[in-house]
mmCIF file of C-alpha atoms in Angstrom:
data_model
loop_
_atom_site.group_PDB
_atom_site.id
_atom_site.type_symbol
_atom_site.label_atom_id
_atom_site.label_comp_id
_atom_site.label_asym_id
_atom_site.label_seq_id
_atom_site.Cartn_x
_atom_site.Cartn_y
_atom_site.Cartn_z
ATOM 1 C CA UNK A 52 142.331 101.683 183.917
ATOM 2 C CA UNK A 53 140.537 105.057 183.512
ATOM 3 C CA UNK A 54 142.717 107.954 183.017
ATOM 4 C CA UNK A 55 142.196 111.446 184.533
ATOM 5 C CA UNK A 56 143.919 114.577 182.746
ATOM 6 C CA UNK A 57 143.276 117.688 184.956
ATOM 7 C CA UNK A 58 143.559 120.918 182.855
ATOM 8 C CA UNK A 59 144.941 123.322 183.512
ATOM 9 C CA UNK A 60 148.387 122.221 185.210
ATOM 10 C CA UNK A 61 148.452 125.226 186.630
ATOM 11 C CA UNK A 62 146.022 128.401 187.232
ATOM 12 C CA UNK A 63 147.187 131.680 187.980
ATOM 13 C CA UNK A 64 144.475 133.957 189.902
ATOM 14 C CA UNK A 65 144.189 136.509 192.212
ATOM 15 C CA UNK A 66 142.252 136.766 195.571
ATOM 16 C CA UNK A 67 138.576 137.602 194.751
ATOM 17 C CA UNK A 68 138.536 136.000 191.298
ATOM 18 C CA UNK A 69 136.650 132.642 190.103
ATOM 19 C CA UNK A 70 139.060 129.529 189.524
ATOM 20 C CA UNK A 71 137.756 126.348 187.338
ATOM 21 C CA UNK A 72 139.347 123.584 187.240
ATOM 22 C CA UNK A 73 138.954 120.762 184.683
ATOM 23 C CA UNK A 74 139.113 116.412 185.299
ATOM 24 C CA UNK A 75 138.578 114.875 181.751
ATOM 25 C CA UNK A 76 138.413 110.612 182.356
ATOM 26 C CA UNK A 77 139.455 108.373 179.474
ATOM 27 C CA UNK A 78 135.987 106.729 180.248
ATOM 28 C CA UNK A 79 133.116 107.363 181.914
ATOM 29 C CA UNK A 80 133.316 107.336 185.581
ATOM 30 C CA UNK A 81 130.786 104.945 187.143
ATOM 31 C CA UNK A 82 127.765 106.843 188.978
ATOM 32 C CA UNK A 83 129.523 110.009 189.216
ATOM 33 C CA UNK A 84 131.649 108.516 192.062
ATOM 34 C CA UNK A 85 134.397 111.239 191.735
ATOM 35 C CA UNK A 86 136.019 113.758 194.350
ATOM 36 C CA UNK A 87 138.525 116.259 194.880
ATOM 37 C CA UNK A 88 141.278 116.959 196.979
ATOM 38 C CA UNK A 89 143.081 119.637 198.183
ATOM 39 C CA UNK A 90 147.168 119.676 199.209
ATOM 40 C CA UNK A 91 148.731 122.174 200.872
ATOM 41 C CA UNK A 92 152.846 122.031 201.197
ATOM 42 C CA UNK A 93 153.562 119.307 203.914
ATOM 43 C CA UNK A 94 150.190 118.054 204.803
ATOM 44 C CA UNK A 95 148.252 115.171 203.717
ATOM 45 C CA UNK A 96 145.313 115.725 200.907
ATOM 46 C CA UNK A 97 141.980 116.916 202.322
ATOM 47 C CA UNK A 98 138.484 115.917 200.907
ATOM 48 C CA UNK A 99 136.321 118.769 199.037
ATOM 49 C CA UNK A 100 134.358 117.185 197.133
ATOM 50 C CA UNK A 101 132.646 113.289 196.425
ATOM 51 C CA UNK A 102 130.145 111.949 194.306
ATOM 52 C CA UNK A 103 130.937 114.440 191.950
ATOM 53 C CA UNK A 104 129.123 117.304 193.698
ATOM 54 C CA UNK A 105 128.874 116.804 197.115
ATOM 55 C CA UNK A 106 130.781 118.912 199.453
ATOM 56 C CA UNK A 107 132.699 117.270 202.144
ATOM 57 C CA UNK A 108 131.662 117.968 206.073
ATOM 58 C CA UNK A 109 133.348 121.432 206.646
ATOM 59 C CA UNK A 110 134.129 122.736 203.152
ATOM 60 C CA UNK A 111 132.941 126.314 202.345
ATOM 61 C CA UNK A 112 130.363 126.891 199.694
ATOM 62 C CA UNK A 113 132.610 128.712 197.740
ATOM 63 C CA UNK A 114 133.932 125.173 196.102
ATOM 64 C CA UNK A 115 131.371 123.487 194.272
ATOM 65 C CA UNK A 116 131.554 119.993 192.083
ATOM 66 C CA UNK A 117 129.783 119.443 188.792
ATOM 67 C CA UNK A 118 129.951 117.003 185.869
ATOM 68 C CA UNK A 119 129.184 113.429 184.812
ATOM 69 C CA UNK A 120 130.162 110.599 182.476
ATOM 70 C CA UNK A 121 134.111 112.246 181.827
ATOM 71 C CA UNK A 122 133.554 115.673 182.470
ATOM 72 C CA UNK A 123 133.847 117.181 186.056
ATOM 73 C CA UNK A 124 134.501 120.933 187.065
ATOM 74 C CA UNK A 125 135.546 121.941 190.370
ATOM 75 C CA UNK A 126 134.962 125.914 190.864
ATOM 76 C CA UNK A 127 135.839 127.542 193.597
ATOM 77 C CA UNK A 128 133.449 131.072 193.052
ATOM 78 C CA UNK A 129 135.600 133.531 194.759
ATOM 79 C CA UNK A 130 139.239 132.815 195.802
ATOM 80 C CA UNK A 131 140.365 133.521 199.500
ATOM 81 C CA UNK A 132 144.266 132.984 200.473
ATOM 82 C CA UNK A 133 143.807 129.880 201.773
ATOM 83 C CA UNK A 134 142.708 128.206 198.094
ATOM 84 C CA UNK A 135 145.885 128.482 196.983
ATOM 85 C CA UNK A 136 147.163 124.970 196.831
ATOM 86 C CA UNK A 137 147.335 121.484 194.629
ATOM 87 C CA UNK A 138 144.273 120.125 193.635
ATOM 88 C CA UNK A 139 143.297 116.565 192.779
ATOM 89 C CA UNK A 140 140.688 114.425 191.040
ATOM 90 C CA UNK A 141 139.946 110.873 191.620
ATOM 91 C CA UNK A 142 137.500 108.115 190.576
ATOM 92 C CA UNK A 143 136.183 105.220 192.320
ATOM 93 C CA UNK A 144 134.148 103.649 190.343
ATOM 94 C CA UNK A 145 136.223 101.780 188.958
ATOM 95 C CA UNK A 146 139.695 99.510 189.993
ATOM 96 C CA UNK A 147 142.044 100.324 190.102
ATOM 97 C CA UNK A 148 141.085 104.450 191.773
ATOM 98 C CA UNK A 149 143.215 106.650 189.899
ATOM 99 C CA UNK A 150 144.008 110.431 190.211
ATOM 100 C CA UNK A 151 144.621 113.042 188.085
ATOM 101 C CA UNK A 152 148.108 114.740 187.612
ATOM 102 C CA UNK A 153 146.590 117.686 189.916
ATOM 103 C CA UNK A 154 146.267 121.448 189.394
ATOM 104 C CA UNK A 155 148.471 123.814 190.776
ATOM 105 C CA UNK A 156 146.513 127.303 191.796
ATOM 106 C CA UNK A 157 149.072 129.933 192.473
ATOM 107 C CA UNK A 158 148.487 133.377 193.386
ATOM 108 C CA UNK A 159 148.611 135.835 190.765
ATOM 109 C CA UNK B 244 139.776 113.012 217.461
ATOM 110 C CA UNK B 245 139.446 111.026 214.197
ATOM 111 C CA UNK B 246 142.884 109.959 213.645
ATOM 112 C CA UNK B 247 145.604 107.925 211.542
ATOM 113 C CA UNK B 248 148.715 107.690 212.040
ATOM 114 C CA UNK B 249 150.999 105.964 210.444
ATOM 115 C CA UNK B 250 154.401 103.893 211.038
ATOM 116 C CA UNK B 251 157.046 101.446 209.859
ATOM 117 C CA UNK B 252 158.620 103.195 206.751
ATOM 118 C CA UNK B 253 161.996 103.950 206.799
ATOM 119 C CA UNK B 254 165.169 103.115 204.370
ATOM 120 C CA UNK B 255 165.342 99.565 202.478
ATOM 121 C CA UNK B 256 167.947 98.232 200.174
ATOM 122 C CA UNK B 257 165.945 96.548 197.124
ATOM 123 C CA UNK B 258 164.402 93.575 196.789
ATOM 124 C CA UNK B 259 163.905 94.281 200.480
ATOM 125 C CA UNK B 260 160.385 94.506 202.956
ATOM 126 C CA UNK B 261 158.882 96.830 205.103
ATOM 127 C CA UNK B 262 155.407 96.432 206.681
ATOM 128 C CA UNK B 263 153.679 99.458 207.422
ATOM 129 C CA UNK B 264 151.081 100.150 210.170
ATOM 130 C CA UNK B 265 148.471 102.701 210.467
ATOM 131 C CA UNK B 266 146.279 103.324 213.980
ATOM 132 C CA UNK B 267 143.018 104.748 213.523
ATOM 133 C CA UNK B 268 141.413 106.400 216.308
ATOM 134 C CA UNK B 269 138.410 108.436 217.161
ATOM 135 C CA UNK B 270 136.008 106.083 214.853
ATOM 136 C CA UNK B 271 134.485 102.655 214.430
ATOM 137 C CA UNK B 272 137.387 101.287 212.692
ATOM 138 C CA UNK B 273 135.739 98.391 211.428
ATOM 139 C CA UNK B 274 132.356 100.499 210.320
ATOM 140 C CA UNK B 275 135.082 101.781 207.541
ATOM 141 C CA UNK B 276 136.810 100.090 204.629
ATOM 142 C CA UNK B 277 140.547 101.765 204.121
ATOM 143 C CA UNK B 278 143.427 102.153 201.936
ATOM 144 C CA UNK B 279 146.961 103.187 201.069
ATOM 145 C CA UNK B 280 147.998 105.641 199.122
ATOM 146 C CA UNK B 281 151.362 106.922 198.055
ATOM 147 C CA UNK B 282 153.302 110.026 197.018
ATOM 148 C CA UNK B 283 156.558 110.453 195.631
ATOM 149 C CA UNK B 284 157.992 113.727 196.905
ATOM 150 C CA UNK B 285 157.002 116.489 194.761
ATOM 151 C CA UNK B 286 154.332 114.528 192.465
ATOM 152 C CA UNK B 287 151.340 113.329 192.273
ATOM 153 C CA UNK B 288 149.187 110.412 194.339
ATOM 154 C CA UNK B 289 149.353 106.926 193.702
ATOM 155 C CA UNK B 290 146.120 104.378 195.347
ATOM 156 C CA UNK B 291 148.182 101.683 196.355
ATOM 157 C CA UNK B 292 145.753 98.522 197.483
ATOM 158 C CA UNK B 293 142.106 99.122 199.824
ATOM 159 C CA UNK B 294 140.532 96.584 202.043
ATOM 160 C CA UNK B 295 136.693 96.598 202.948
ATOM 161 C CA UNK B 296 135.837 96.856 206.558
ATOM 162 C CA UNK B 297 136.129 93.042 207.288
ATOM 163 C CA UNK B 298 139.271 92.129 205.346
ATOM 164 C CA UNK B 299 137.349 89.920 203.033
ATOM 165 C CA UNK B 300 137.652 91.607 200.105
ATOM 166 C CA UNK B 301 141.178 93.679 199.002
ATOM 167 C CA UNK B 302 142.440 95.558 195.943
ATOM 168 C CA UNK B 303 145.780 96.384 194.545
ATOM 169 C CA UNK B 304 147.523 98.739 191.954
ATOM 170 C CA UNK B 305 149.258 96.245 189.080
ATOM 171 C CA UNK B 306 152.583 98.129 190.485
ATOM 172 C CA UNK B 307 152.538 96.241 193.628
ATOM 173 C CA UNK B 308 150.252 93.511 192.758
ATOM 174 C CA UNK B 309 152.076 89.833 194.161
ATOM 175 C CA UNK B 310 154.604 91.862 196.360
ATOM 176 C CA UNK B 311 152.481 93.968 198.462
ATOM 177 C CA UNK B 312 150.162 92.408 201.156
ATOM 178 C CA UNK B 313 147.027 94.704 202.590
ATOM 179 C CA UNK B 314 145.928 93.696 206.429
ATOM 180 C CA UNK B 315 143.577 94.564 209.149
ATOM 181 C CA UNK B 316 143.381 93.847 212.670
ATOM 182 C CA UNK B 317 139.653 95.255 213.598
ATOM 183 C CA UNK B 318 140.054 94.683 217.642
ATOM 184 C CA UNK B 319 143.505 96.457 217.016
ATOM 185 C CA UNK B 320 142.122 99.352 215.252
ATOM 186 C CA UNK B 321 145.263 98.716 212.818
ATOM 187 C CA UNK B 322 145.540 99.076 208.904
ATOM 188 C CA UNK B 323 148.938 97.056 207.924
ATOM 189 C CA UNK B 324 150.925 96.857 204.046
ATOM 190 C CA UNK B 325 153.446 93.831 204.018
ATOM 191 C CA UNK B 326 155.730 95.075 201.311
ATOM 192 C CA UNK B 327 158.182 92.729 199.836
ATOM 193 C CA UNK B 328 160.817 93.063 197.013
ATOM 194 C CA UNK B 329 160.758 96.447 197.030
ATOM 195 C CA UNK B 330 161.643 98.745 194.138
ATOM 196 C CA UNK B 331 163.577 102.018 193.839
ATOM 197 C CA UNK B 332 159.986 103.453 192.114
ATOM 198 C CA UNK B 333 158.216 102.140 195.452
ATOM 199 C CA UNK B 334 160.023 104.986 197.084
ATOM 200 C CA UNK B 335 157.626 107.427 198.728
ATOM 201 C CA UNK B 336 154.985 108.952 201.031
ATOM 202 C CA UNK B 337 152.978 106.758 202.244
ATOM 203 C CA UNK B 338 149.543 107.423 203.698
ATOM 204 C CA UNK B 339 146.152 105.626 205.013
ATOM 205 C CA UNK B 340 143.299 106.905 204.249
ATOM 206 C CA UNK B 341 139.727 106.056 205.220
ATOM 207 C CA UNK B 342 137.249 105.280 203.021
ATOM 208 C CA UNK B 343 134.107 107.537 202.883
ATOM 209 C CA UNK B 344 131.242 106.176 200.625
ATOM 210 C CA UNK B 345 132.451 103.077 198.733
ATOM 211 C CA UNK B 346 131.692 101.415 195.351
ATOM 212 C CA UNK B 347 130.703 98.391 194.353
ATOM 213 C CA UNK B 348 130.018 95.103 195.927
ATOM 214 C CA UNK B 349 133.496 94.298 197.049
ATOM 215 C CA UNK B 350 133.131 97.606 198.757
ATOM 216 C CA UNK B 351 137.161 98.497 198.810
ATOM 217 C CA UNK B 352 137.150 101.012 196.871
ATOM 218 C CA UNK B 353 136.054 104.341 197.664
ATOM 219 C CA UNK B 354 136.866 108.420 198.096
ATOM 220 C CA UNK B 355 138.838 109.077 201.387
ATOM 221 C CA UNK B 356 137.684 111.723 204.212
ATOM 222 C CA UNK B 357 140.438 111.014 206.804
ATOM 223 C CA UNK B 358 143.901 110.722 206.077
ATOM 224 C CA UNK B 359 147.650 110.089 207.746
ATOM 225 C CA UNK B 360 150.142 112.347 207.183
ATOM 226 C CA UNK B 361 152.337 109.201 206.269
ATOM 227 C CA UNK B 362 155.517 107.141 206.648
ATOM 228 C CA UNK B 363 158.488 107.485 204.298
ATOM 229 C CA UNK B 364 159.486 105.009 202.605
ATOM 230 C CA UNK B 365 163.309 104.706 200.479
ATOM 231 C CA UNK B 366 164.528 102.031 198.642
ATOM 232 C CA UNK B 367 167.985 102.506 197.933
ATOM 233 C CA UNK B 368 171.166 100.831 197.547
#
């Protein structure tokens, strides 16, 4: 099973400011198939980003995906009010998918 | 609308079952394999089991592997989880979620663009 470890837990920022977020895998994750999810309070996880840097239909181009083997980033370039949420990695290149432990951005 | 929506959960004593159902509407439901995930309040997400778009092929999480049952009925436009001897740790959100892109040949796995908002599931004494 490949393990993801998203760094850091959590990510104090302020509106305006530049948020990266880490997904290290225990292994390396098949043809970059790996995404990320946002999670507000109450409602299900939404898509961001797949393949490892593909944005999702909808998604502003302030989030971007990068990485390979068992590195990914997700940056989001300039935070707006909205960001402020849970975010998760996953892979699928592998069985079983796993997630990571998620990243919790709060507002500064 | 693309939509799923989710059903069936509710409170179990263990070593009990529960089958879940999920609707899909708004899409080719069979064009799409799918999958469950779950979420214990407050934490983190769990992929329970996927199926690819003809029921053929199927997945599972070691957690629930043997108890857990993943279904589709294409000319229903239902997703369905047959969950038997149910554990206190089974407790949670669960959701179905459609599959995106998938990977590899069995073509169960995948990321998710569309999800439920999910059934609750308890098992408690």
């Amino acid at each position: 099973e490949i393990v993801l470890t998203q760094s850091p837990g959590t990510l104090s920022l302020s509106p305006g400011e530049r948020a990266t977020l880490s997904c290290r895998a225990s292994q390396t994750v098949s043809s970059t198939f790996l995404a990320w999810y946002q999670q507000k309070p109450g409602q299900a996880p939404r898509l961001l980003i797949y393949g490892a840097s593909g944005r999702a239909t909808g998604i502003p181009d302030r989030f971007s995906g990068s990485g390979s083997g068992t590195d990914f980033t997700l940056t989001i370039s300039r935070l707006e009010p909205e960001d402020f949420a849970v975010y998760y990695c996953q892979q699928y290149g592998s069985s079983p998918i796993t997630f990571g432990q998620g990243t919790r951005l709060d507002i500064k | 609308e693309v939509q799923l929506v989710e059903s069936g959960g509710g409170v179990v004593r263990p070593g009990g079952s529960l089958r879940l159902s999920c609707a899909a509407s708004g899409f080719t439901f069979a064009d799409h394999a799918m999958s469950w995930v779950r979420q214990n309040p407050g934490k983190g997400l769990e992929w329970v089991s996927g199926i690819n778009w003809n029921g053929g092929s199927t997945g599972y999480a070691d957690s629930v592997k043997g108890r857990f049952t993943i279904s589709r009925d294409n000319a229903k436009n239902s997703l369905y989880l047959q969950m038997n001897s149910l554990r206190a740790e089974d407790t949670a959100l669960y959701h179905c979620a459609r599959v995106q892109f998938c990977s590899g040949t069995s073509c169960y796995r995948g990321n998710f663009d569309i999800w439920g908002q999910g059934t609750m599931v308890t098992a408690s004494s």
